[in-house]
Amino acid sequence: MTVSLVWLRRDLRLADNPALAQAKANGRPILFLFHLDSERLERHDVDGIHVQWELDCLDRLRQEIERKGGVVLFRFGQILNTLNELHDHYKIHTIYGNEESGLQWSWNRDKSVTKWCDENSVLFEEFPSNGVIRRLRSRDDWKALRDRRIDSSLVEAPQRIRSPDNVQSDVIPHAAELGFEVRELQQRPEPGESAAMDTLFSFLDERGRGYRKGMSSPISGEIMCSRLSPYLSTGCISIRQIFYHTKRKQRRIKTNPRSAENRGWSGSLSSFQSRLAWHCHFMQRLEAEATLDEQSMNPELDALLERPFDEEKFRAWSEGTTGWPFFDACMRYLTATGWINFRMRAMLQSVASYTLWLPWRASGAHLARQFLDYEPGIHWSQIQMQSGVTGINSVRAYSILKQSQDQDPEGEFIKRWVPELTDVPSEHIHEPWLMSEKEQREASCIIGTDYPGPIVDEKVTRKEGISQAYKAKADAEAKLRSKLVYLVHGSRKRSRFQKASHLK
Ligand SMILES: Cc1cc2nc3c(=O)[nH]c(=O)nc-3n(C[C@H](O)[C@H](O)[C@H](O)COP(=O)(O)OP(=O)(O)OC[C@H]3O[C@@H](n4cnc5c(N)ncnc54)[C@H](O)[C@@H]3O)c2cc1C
């Protein structure tokens, strides 16, 4: 008797899981394996919050799988040791998995599994389950291929699962038992596949109406953004399921867009669909280049920018003690909850790269460890974009003062996350260092004692950063590289890149 092994990686769901559907169709008893690579203990971009979230999602999946008659095995260590052990015991016929686009270490792991399968006469079948096109020949073809893939029929969850006789699921451990440090998150979402669907429907039924306008502020974004990213990162929901239900809602709206019930939805849903396409677009970048956490897309540009590591600045940036109230509130909120909206993520990164001139690898790794939804393909593409090291994106250095005044005019968010400033009046909340000594005393906030003064003069250093970035971008070798970067990674929608003078 042989078994099929369904290798769970970042696809912790039963519905729309092509690898599982194929294993089921082939009729052999199925074992599910979740293998946690011990290598992740050492990685600069991994935090215990990621591992604990995965394990909690896995545990919910285990319960569902057991209800249907299946079992889930859990192993921690080196994948080949695990495969040897399981093969000795159960005789694996085929390993089924959904394609994963990860960083170089995960490619290396997958390659070693392919080799092991060849050597042990085990079949290894992988299936596409998102908008990433493996072995894509040209970026020009990507959008059409992605759109076709995303719009194809969903795969149903199996009703029953047959497992080998006399095997039981393993107990899923806590990440701390495996040596990961796990910090407690406030407002952490409910794990698992059914919580992911509930989150999608609460967005499509209610929360998403104000998405287009509400997404930019950390206050409204908390409710009006979909909050699906942690579920996507563990694969508790697929991008195709989200696309499918969003499209259905769009069709319904179209029949009567002006009715009170439908008003506001149309723009919000089309903005949301664009974000889903961006998800796939950035994941495709990692598929083409698995070293985005180490190597900039445009190394010539990166070398010209020469950003040195400054410990004091890095500490203030990462701990949210820069002396810029809105910035500090955003960093502290992120650290406490594991999530913040897109605009604020971009600001956090661009302040590191332009205003404080810190190296992007270190700030990128710090942010990766804070995001519960860490997704390397999106993350490192965005880190590089917001640091000006791709050569194909415009220089975007966010002004903290402008974001503070636009997104939190009364300082409500600031006061929630920076309690040192609770009694500072609204007119001073964005720049408390401008208060007179008397005003500081009245606000119980002495700058330099109760709350730091700004670490640098934002107006000066941000301007310097922008000017350095433009200067480097104009360099002949960097421009040449930008052309190549565009060919491999550039969005074909944005034809201005093709026309832009710096690429000529
Ligand atoms: C520096 C930086 C780092 C980031 N790191 C990550 C990361 O590690 N993981 C991650 O999922 N997103 C990342 N993003 C993108 C974006 O901020 C998050 O996807 C979003 O805030 C997640 O919240 P949501 O699910 O409510 O998003 P929504 O606004 O509801 O969007 C729905 C989905 O669309 C996708 N999406 C939204 N915005 C983007 C975008 N700009 N680029 C690509 N896909 C997008 C995500 O999958 C998201 O879950 C990063 C952005 C920046 C600027």
Coordinates of C-alpha atoms and ligand atoms in Angstrom, one line a residue:
M1 CA 0.0 0.0 0.0
T2 CA 1.3 3.4 -0.9
V3 CA 0.1 6.9 0.2
S4 CA -0.3 10.3 -1.3
L5 CA 1.4 13.1 0.6
V6 CA -0.3 16.5 0.5
W7 CA 2.5 18.9 1.4
L8 CA 0.9 22.0 3.1
R9 CA 3.0 25.1 2.7
R10 CA 1.3 28.4 2.3
D11 CA -2.1 26.9 1.3
L12 CA -3.8 26.1 4.7
R13 CA -7.3 25.6 3.3
L14 CA -9.5 22.8 1.9
A15 CA -11.4 24.9 -0.7
D16 CA -9.7 25.9 -3.9
N17 CA -6.8 23.7 -3.2
P18 CA -5.8 22.1 -6.5
A19 CA -3.1 19.9 -5.0
L20 CA -5.5 18.4 -2.5
A21 CA -8.2 17.9 -5.3
Q22 CA -5.7 16.0 -7.4
A23 CA -4.5 13.9 -4.5
K24 CA -8.1 13.0 -3.8
A25 CA -8.9 12.2 -7.5
N26 CA -6.0 9.7 -7.5
G27 CA -7.7 7.6 -4.9
R28 CA -4.8 6.6 -2.7
P29 CA -5.0 7.2 1.1
I30 CA -3.8 10.8 1.9
L31 CA -1.5 12.1 4.6
F32 CA -1.2 15.8 5.1
L33 CA 2.2 17.1 6.1
F34 CA 3.0 20.5 7.5
H35 CA 6.8 20.8 7.8
L36 CA 8.3 23.8 9.6
D37 CA 11.9 24.4 8.5
S38 CA 14.2 24.8 11.5
E39 CA 16.2 27.2 9.2
R40 CA 13.5 29.8 9.9
L41 CA 14.7 30.1 13.5
E42 CA 17.8 31.9 12.2
R43 CA 16.3 34.1 9.4
H44 CA 16.4 37.9 9.7
D45 CA 12.9 38.3 8.3
V46 CA 11.1 35.7 10.5
D47 CA 9.4 36.5 13.7
G48 CA 7.6 34.2 16.2
I49 CA 4.3 36.0 15.4
H50 CA 4.5 34.6 11.8
V51 CA 5.1 31.0 13.0
Q52 CA 2.4 31.1 15.7
W53 CA -0.1 32.5 13.2
E54 CA 0.7 29.6 10.8
L55 CA 0.4 27.1 13.6
D56 CA -2.9 28.4 14.7
C57 CA -4.2 28.4 11.1
L58 CA -2.9 24.9 10.7
D59 CA -4.6 23.7 13.9
R60 CA -8.0 25.0 12.6
L61 CA -7.3 23.1 9.3
R62 CA -6.4 20.0 11.2
Q63 CA -9.8 20.1 12.9
E64 CA -11.5 20.4 9.6
I65 CA -9.4 17.6 8.0
E66 CA -10.1 15.3 10.9
R67 CA -13.8 16.0 10.6
K68 CA -13.6 14.7 7.1
G69 CA -11.6 11.6 8.1
G70 CA -8.1 12.8 7.4
V71 CA -5.0 13.3 9.5
V72 CA -2.3 16.0 9.6
L73 CA 1.3 15.2 10.5
F74 CA 3.5 18.0 11.9
R75 CA 7.3 17.9 11.7
F76 CA 10.0 20.5 12.6
G77 CA 13.5 20.3 11.3
Q78 CA 15.1 19.4 7.9
I79 CA 12.6 18.5 5.2
L80 CA 14.7 15.6 3.8
N81 CA 14.9 13.9 7.2
T82 CA 11.2 14.1 7.4
L83 CA 10.6 12.7 3.9
N84 CA 13.0 9.8 4.6
E85 CA 11.2 9.0 7.8
L86 CA 7.7 9.2 6.3
H87 CA 8.8 7.2 3.2
D88 CA 10.2 4.4 5.3
H89 CA 7.0 4.2 7.3
Y90 CA 4.3 4.8 4.7
K91 CA 5.8 4.4 1.2
I92 CA 5.0 7.7 -0.5
H93 CA 3.8 7.3 -4.1
T94 CA 3.3 11.0 -4.9
I95 CA 3.8 14.3 -3.2
Y96 CA 1.2 16.9 -4.1
G97 CA 1.8 20.6 -3.4
N98 CA 0.7 24.0 -4.6
E99 CA 3.4 26.2 -6.2
E100 CA 5.0 28.6 -3.8
S101 CA 7.0 31.7 -4.8
G102 CA 9.4 32.3 -1.9
L103 CA 12.8 33.6 -1.2
Q104 CA 16.0 31.7 -2.2
W105 CA 16.0 29.4 0.8
S106 CA 12.6 28.0 0.0
W107 CA 13.6 27.5 -3.6
N108 CA 16.6 25.6 -2.4
R109 CA 14.4 23.5 -0.2
D110 CA 12.0 22.7 -3.0
K111 CA 14.8 21.8 -5.3
S112 CA 16.2 19.4 -2.8
V113 CA 12.7 17.8 -2.5
T114 CA 12.6 17.4 -6.3
K115 CA 16.0 15.7 -6.2
W116 CA 15.0 13.5 -3.3
C117 CA 11.8 12.4 -5.2
D118 CA 13.9 11.5 -8.3
E119 CA 16.3 9.5 -6.1
N120 CA 13.5 7.7 -4.3
S121 CA 11.2 7.1 -7.3
V122 CA 8.5 9.3 -5.7
L123 CA 6.4 11.6 -8.0
F124 CA 6.3 15.3 -7.1
E125 CA 3.4 17.2 -8.6
E126 CA 3.0 20.9 -8.1
F127 CA -0.1 23.0 -9.1
P128 CA -0.6 26.7 -9.7
S129 CA -3.1 28.2 -7.3
N130 CA -2.7 32.0 -7.7
G131 CA -1.8 34.6 -10.2
V132 CA 1.9 33.8 -10.5
I133 CA 3.0 32.2 -13.8
R134 CA 5.8 29.8 -13.4
R135 CA 8.4 29.8 -16.3
L136 CA 6.9 33.0 -17.7
R137 CA 8.7 33.8 -20.9
S138 CA 8.0 37.5 -21.1
R139 CA 6.4 40.1 -18.8
D140 CA 4.4 41.2 -21.8
D141 CA 2.3 38.1 -21.6
W142 CA 1.8 38.1 -17.9
K143 CA -1.4 40.1 -17.5
A144 CA -3.4 38.1 -20.0
L145 CA -2.2 34.8 -18.4
R146 CA -2.8 36.0 -14.9
D147 CA -6.3 37.3 -15.7
R148 CA -7.2 33.9 -17.3
R149 CA -5.9 32.0 -14.3
I150 CA -7.6 34.2 -11.7
D151 CA -10.9 34.0 -13.5
S152 CA -10.9 30.2 -13.9
S153 CA -13.3 28.0 -11.9
L154 CA -12.7 27.4 -8.2
V155 CA -11.9 23.9 -7.0
E156 CA -14.3 22.5 -4.5
A157 CA -13.3 21.2 -1.0
P158 CA -13.5 17.4 -0.7
Q159 CA -16.5 16.0 1.3
R160 CA -14.5 13.1 2.7
I161 CA -10.8 12.3 3.0
R162 CA -9.4 8.8 3.2
S163 CA -6.3 8.4 5.3
P164 CA -4.1 5.3 5.9
D165 CA -5.4 3.0 8.7
N166 CA -4.3 3.5 12.3
V167 CA -2.7 6.9 11.9
Q168 CA -3.5 9.9 14.1
S169 CA -2.9 13.6 13.7
D170 CA 0.0 15.1 15.6
V171 CA -0.6 17.7 18.2
I172 CA 0.3 21.1 16.7
P173 CA 2.8 22.7 19.1
H174 CA 3.1 26.4 20.2
A175 CA 5.9 28.3 18.4
A176 CA 7.6 28.9 21.8
E177 CA 8.1 25.1 22.3
L178 CA 10.1 25.2 19.1
G179 CA 12.4 28.0 20.2
F180 CA 10.6 31.0 18.6
E181 CA 10.0 34.1 20.7
V182 CA 6.4 35.1 20.3
R183 CA 5.1 38.5 21.2
E184 CA 1.5 39.0 22.1
L185 CA -0.4 41.0 19.5
Q186 CA -3.4 43.2 20.2
Q187 CA -6.4 42.6 18.0
R188 CA -4.9 39.6 16.3
P189 CA -7.5 38.2 13.8
E190 CA -9.1 34.8 14.3
P191 CA -7.1 32.1 12.5
G192 CA -8.3 29.7 9.8
E193 CA -10.2 29.2 6.6
S194 CA -13.7 29.9 7.9
A195 CA -12.5 33.1 9.7
A196 CA -10.9 34.2 6.3
M197 CA -14.3 33.7 4.5
D198 CA -16.1 35.6 7.3
T199 CA -13.6 38.5 6.9
L200 CA -14.1 38.5 3.1
F201 CA -17.9 38.6 3.5
S202 CA -17.9 41.3 6.2
F203 CA -15.8 43.4 3.8
L204 CA -18.0 42.7 0.8
D205 CA -21.3 43.1 2.7
E206 CA -20.4 46.1 4.8
R207 CA -17.0 47.3 5.6
G208 CA -15.7 47.8 2.0
R209 CA -18.2 50.4 0.9
G210 CA -15.9 53.2 2.0
Y211 CA -12.7 51.4 1.0
R212 CA -11.6 53.8 -1.8
K213 CA -11.7 56.9 0.5
G214 CA -11.0 55.2 3.8
M215 CA -8.0 53.1 2.9
S216 CA -5.4 55.9 3.3
S217 CA -5.9 56.7 7.0
P218 CA -4.8 54.3 9.7
I219 CA -8.0 55.2 11.6
S220 CA -10.6 54.4 8.9
G221 CA -8.3 51.9 7.2
E222 CA -8.5 49.6 10.2
I223 CA -12.2 49.0 9.4
M224 CA -12.5 49.8 5.7
C225 CA -9.5 47.8 4.4
S226 CA -10.3 44.2 3.8
R227 CA -7.8 42.9 6.4
L228 CA -7.4 39.7 4.3
S229 CA -3.6 39.9 4.1
P230 CA -2.8 37.6 7.0
Y231 CA -5.1 35.0 5.5
L232 CA -3.5 35.3 2.1
S233 CA 0.0 34.9 3.5
T234 CA -0.9 31.5 5.0
G235 CA -3.2 30.6 2.2
C236 CA -6.3 30.3 4.4
I237 CA -8.0 31.9 1.4
S238 CA -6.9 32.0 -2.2
I239 CA -6.7 35.2 -4.3
R240 CA -9.0 33.4 -6.8
Q241 CA -11.7 33.0 -4.1
I242 CA -11.5 36.7 -3.3
F243 CA -11.6 37.6 -6.9
Y244 CA -14.6 35.4 -7.6
H245 CA -16.7 36.8 -4.7
T246 CA -15.7 40.4 -5.5
K247 CA -16.7 39.9 -9.1
R248 CA -20.0 38.5 -8.2
K249 CA -20.7 41.5 -6.0
Q250 CA -19.6 43.8 -8.8
R251 CA -22.1 42.2 -11.1
R252 CA -24.9 42.7 -8.6
I253 CA -24.0 46.3 -8.1
K254 CA -23.9 46.9 -11.9
T255 CA -27.6 46.1 -12.2
N256 CA -28.5 49.2 -10.1
P257 CA -25.5 51.2 -9.1
R258 CA -27.4 54.3 -7.9
S259 CA -29.7 52.5 -5.5
A260 CA -29.1 53.5 -1.9
E261 CA -28.0 50.0 -1.1
N262 CA -25.3 50.0 -3.9
R263 CA -24.1 53.6 -3.7
G264 CA -20.3 53.9 -3.1
W265 CA -19.5 50.3 -3.9
S266 CA -18.6 50.5 -7.5
G267 CA -15.4 52.7 -7.1
S268 CA -14.4 50.8 -3.9
L269 CA -14.6 47.4 -5.5
S270 CA -12.7 48.4 -8.6
S271 CA -9.9 49.9 -6.4
F272 CA -10.0 46.6 -4.5
Q273 CA -9.6 44.5 -7.7
S274 CA -6.6 46.6 -8.6
R275 CA -5.0 45.8 -5.3
L276 CA -5.6 42.1 -5.9
A277 CA -3.9 42.5 -9.3
W278 CA -0.9 44.2 -7.6
H279 CA -0.7 41.3 -5.2
C280 CA -0.1 39.0 -8.2
H281 CA 2.2 41.5 -9.9
F282 CA 4.6 41.7 -7.0
M283 CA 4.5 38.0 -6.3
Q284 CA 5.6 37.5 -9.9
R285 CA 8.7 39.6 -9.2
L286 CA 9.8 37.2 -6.6
E287 CA 9.1 34.3 -8.9
A288 CA 11.6 35.9 -11.3
E289 CA 14.2 36.9 -8.7
A290 CA 14.2 35.1 -5.4
T291 CA 16.9 37.2 -3.8
L292 CA 14.9 40.5 -3.5
D293 CA 15.6 40.5 0.3
E294 CA 19.4 40.8 -0.4
Q295 CA 19.9 42.1 -3.9
S296 CA 18.4 45.3 -5.2
M297 CA 16.8 45.1 -8.6
N298 CA 19.1 47.9 -9.6
P299 CA 22.5 47.2 -7.9
E300 CA 24.2 50.2 -9.7
L301 CA 21.6 52.6 -8.2
D302 CA 21.9 50.9 -4.8
A303 CA 25.7 51.3 -4.8
L304 CA 25.4 55.0 -5.7
L305 CA 23.0 55.7 -2.8
E306 CA 25.4 54.3 -0.2
R307 CA 23.2 54.4 2.9
P308 CA 25.3 53.7 6.1
F309 CA 23.9 52.0 9.2
D310 CA 23.4 54.4 12.0
E311 CA 22.5 52.6 15.2
E312 CA 20.9 55.5 17.0
K313 CA 18.7 56.5 14.1
F314 CA 17.7 52.9 13.5
R315 CA 16.7 52.4 17.1
A316 CA 14.6 55.5 17.2
W317 CA 13.0 54.6 13.9
S318 CA 12.2 51.0 14.8
E319 CA 11.0 51.7 18.4
G320 CA 8.8 54.7 17.4
T321 CA 10.8 57.2 19.4
T322 CA 11.8 59.6 16.6
G323 CA 10.1 62.6 18.1
W324 CA 7.6 62.8 15.1
P325 CA 4.3 62.1 16.7
F326 CA 2.4 60.6 13.8
F327 CA 5.4 58.5 12.7
D328 CA 5.9 57.1 16.2
A329 CA 2.2 56.4 16.5
C330 CA 2.2 54.4 13.3
M331 CA 5.3 52.4 14.3
R332 CA 4.0 51.6 17.8
Y333 CA 0.5 50.7 16.4
L334 CA 2.2 48.3 13.9
T335 CA 4.4 46.7 16.6
A336 CA 1.4 46.2 18.9
T337 CA -1.1 44.9 16.3
G338 CA 1.0 43.4 13.4
W339 CA -0.8 45.4 10.8
I340 CA -1.0 48.9 9.4
N341 CA -2.5 50.3 6.1
F342 CA -0.6 50.6 2.9
R343 CA 0.0 54.4 2.9
M344 CA 1.5 54.2 6.4
R345 CA 3.7 51.3 5.5
A346 CA 5.0 53.3 2.6
M347 CA 5.7 56.2 4.9
L348 CA 7.5 54.1 7.6
Q349 CA 9.8 52.7 4.9
S350 CA 10.4 56.0 3.0
V351 CA 11.3 57.8 6.2
A352 CA 13.9 55.1 6.9
S353 CA 15.3 55.3 3.4
Y354 CA 15.1 59.0 2.5
T355 CA 14.7 61.1 5.7
L356 CA 17.0 59.0 7.9
W357 CA 19.1 57.6 5.0
L358 CA 19.2 54.1 6.5
P359 CA 20.0 50.9 4.5
W360 CA 16.8 49.3 3.2
R361 CA 17.8 45.7 4.0
A362 CA 17.8 46.4 7.8
S363 CA 14.7 48.5 7.8
G364 CA 12.9 46.0 5.5
A365 CA 13.8 43.0 7.8
H366 CA 12.5 44.9 10.8
L367 CA 9.2 45.7 9.1
A368 CA 8.9 42.1 7.9
R369 CA 9.1 40.9 11.5
Q370 CA 6.4 43.3 12.5
F371 CA 3.9 42.4 9.8
L372 CA 1.7 39.4 10.6
D373 CA 0.9 39.3 6.9
Y374 CA 4.6 39.2 5.8
E375 CA 4.6 38.1 2.2
P376 CA 8.2 38.3 0.8
G377 CA 7.1 38.9 -2.9
I378 CA 5.1 42.0 -2.0
H379 CA 7.2 43.1 0.9
W380 CA 10.7 43.2 -0.7
S381 CA 9.3 44.7 -3.9
Q382 CA 7.7 47.5 -1.9
I383 CA 10.7 48.0 0.3
Q384 CA 12.9 48.5 -2.7
M385 CA 10.3 50.7 -4.4
Q386 CA 10.0 52.9 -1.4
S387 CA 13.8 53.2 -1.1
G388 CA 14.4 54.1 -4.7
V389 CA 16.5 51.1 -5.7
T390 CA 14.5 49.7 -8.6
G391 CA 15.1 52.6 -11.1
I392 CA 11.6 52.0 -12.6
N393 CA 9.5 53.7 -9.9
S394 CA 9.1 57.3 -9.2
V395 CA 11.0 58.7 -6.2
R396 CA 8.4 58.8 -3.4
A397 CA 9.5 60.2 -0.1
Y398 CA 6.5 60.8 2.2
S399 CA 6.3 63.9 4.3
I400 CA 5.4 62.9 7.9
L401 CA 3.9 66.4 8.6
K402 CA 1.6 66.2 5.5
Q403 CA 0.5 62.7 6.3
S404 CA -0.1 63.6 10.0
Q405 CA -2.2 66.6 9.0
D406 CA -4.1 64.8 6.3
Q407 CA -4.8 61.4 8.0
D408 CA -5.0 62.4 11.7
P409 CA -5.9 66.1 11.7
E410 CA -7.1 66.2 15.4
G411 CA -4.3 63.9 16.6
E412 CA -6.8 61.2 17.7
F413 CA -4.6 58.4 16.5
I414 CA -1.4 60.0 17.8
K415 CA -2.8 60.3 21.3
R416 CA -4.0 56.7 21.3
W417 CA -0.6 55.4 20.5
V418 CA 1.7 58.0 22.0
P419 CA 0.3 58.6 25.5
E420 CA 3.1 61.0 26.3
L421 CA 1.2 63.5 24.1
T422 CA -2.2 63.1 25.6
D423 CA -2.6 66.6 26.9
V424 CA -0.9 68.4 23.9
P425 CA -3.5 70.6 22.3
S426 CA -4.6 69.8 18.7
E427 CA -2.9 72.8 17.2
H428 CA 0.5 71.5 18.4
I429 CA 0.0 67.8 18.1
H430 CA 1.8 67.4 14.7
E431 CA 4.9 69.5 15.8
P432 CA 4.9 69.5 19.6
W433 CA 8.5 70.8 19.7
L434 CA 7.2 74.1 18.5
M435 CA 5.4 74.7 21.8
S436 CA 6.8 77.3 24.1
E437 CA 8.2 76.2 27.5
K438 CA 5.1 77.4 29.1
E439 CA 2.9 75.5 26.7
Q440 CA 5.0 72.3 27.3
R441 CA 4.5 72.6 31.0
E442 CA 0.8 73.1 30.6
A443 CA 0.6 70.0 28.3
S444 CA 2.7 68.0 30.8
C445 CA 5.1 67.2 28.0
I446 CA 8.6 68.6 28.2
I447 CA 10.3 68.0 24.9
G448 CA 13.6 66.2 25.4
T449 CA 12.4 64.8 28.8
D450 CA 8.9 63.4 28.4
Y451 CA 9.0 63.0 24.7
P452 CA 12.0 63.4 22.3
G453 CA 12.5 66.3 20.0
P454 CA 12.7 65.3 16.3
I455 CA 15.7 63.1 15.6
V456 CA 16.6 65.2 12.5
D457 CA 15.1 68.2 10.7
E458 CA 12.7 66.4 8.4
K459 CA 12.4 69.3 6.0
V460 CA 16.1 69.4 5.4
T461 CA 17.0 65.7 5.3
R462 CA 14.0 64.5 3.3
K463 CA 14.9 67.1 0.6
E464 CA 18.5 65.9 0.6
G465 CA 17.4 62.3 0.3
I466 CA 15.2 63.1 -2.6
S467 CA 17.9 65.0 -4.4
Q468 CA 20.4 62.2 -3.9
A469 CA 17.9 59.8 -5.3
Y470 CA 17.3 61.8 -8.4
K471 CA 21.0 62.3 -8.9
A472 CA 21.7 58.6 -8.7
K473 CA 18.8 57.8 -11.0
A474 CA 20.3 60.0 -13.7
D475 CA 23.6 58.0 -13.7
A476 CA 24.2 56.3 -17.1
E477 CA 24.8 52.8 -15.8
A478 CA 21.9 53.0 -13.4
K479 CA 19.7 54.1 -16.3
L480 CA 20.9 51.2 -18.4
R481 CA 20.1 48.8 -15.6
S482 CA 16.6 50.3 -15.2
K483 CA 15.8 49.4 -18.8
L484 CA 16.6 45.7 -18.0
V485 CA 14.7 45.9 -14.7
Y486 CA 11.7 47.2 -16.6
L487 CA 11.8 44.3 -19.1
V488 CA 11.8 41.7 -16.3
H489 CA 9.6 43.4 -13.7
G490 CA 7.9 46.5 -15.0
S491 CA 4.1 46.8 -15.0
R492 CA 3.1 47.0 -18.7
K493 CA 0.1 49.2 -17.7
R494 CA 2.4 52.1 -16.8
S495 CA 3.6 53.0 -20.3
R496 CA 5.1 56.2 -18.9
F497 CA 8.0 54.1 -17.8
Q498 CA 8.6 53.1 -21.4
K499 CA 8.4 56.8 -22.4
A500 CA 10.2 58.3 -19.4
S501 CA 13.2 60.2 -20.4
H502 CA 15.5 58.7 -17.8
L503 CA 15.0 55.3 -19.5
K504 CA 15.9 56.5 -23.0
Ligands
LIG1 C1 6.9 48.8 2.7 C2 5.6 47.9 2.4 C3 5.7 46.6 2.8 C4 4.6 45.8 2.6 N1 4.6 44.5 3.0 C5 3.6 43.7 2.7 C6 3.6 42.3 3.2 O1 4.6 41.8 3.7 N2 2.5 41.5 3.0 C7 1.4 42.0 2.3 O2 0.4 41.3 2.2 N3 1.4 43.3 1.9 C8 2.4 44.1 2.1 N4 2.3 45.4 1.7 C9 1.2 45.9 0.8 C10 -0.1 46.4 1.6 O3 0.3 47.5 2.5 C11 -0.8 45.4 2.3 O4 -1.1 44.3 1.4 C12 -2.1 45.8 2.9 O5 -1.9 46.9 3.7 C13 -2.8 44.7 3.7 O6 -4.0 45.0 4.3 P1 -5.4 44.6 3.6 O7 -5.4 43.1 3.4 O8 -6.5 45.1 4.5 O9 -5.3 45.3 2.2 P2 -6.4 45.8 1.2 O10 -6.2 47.2 0.9 O11 -7.8 45.3 1.6 O12 -6.0 45.0 -0.1 C14 -6.4 43.6 -0.4 C15 -5.2 42.8 -0.8 O13 -4.6 43.3 -1.9 C16 -3.2 43.2 -1.9 N5 -2.6 44.5 -1.8 C17 -3.0 45.6 -1.3 N6 -2.2 46.6 -1.5 C18 -1.1 46.1 -2.1 C19 0.1 46.6 -2.6 N7 0.4 47.9 -2.5 N8 1.0 45.8 -3.2 C20 0.7 44.5 -3.4 N9 -0.5 43.9 -3.0 C21 -1.4 44.7 -2.4 C22 -2.9 42.4 -0.6 O14 -2.8 41.0 -0.8 C23 -4.1 42.7 0.3 O15 -4.4 41.8 1.3 C24 3.4 46.3 1.9 C25 3.4 47.6 1.5 C26 4.5 48.4 1.8 C27 4.5 49.9 1.4

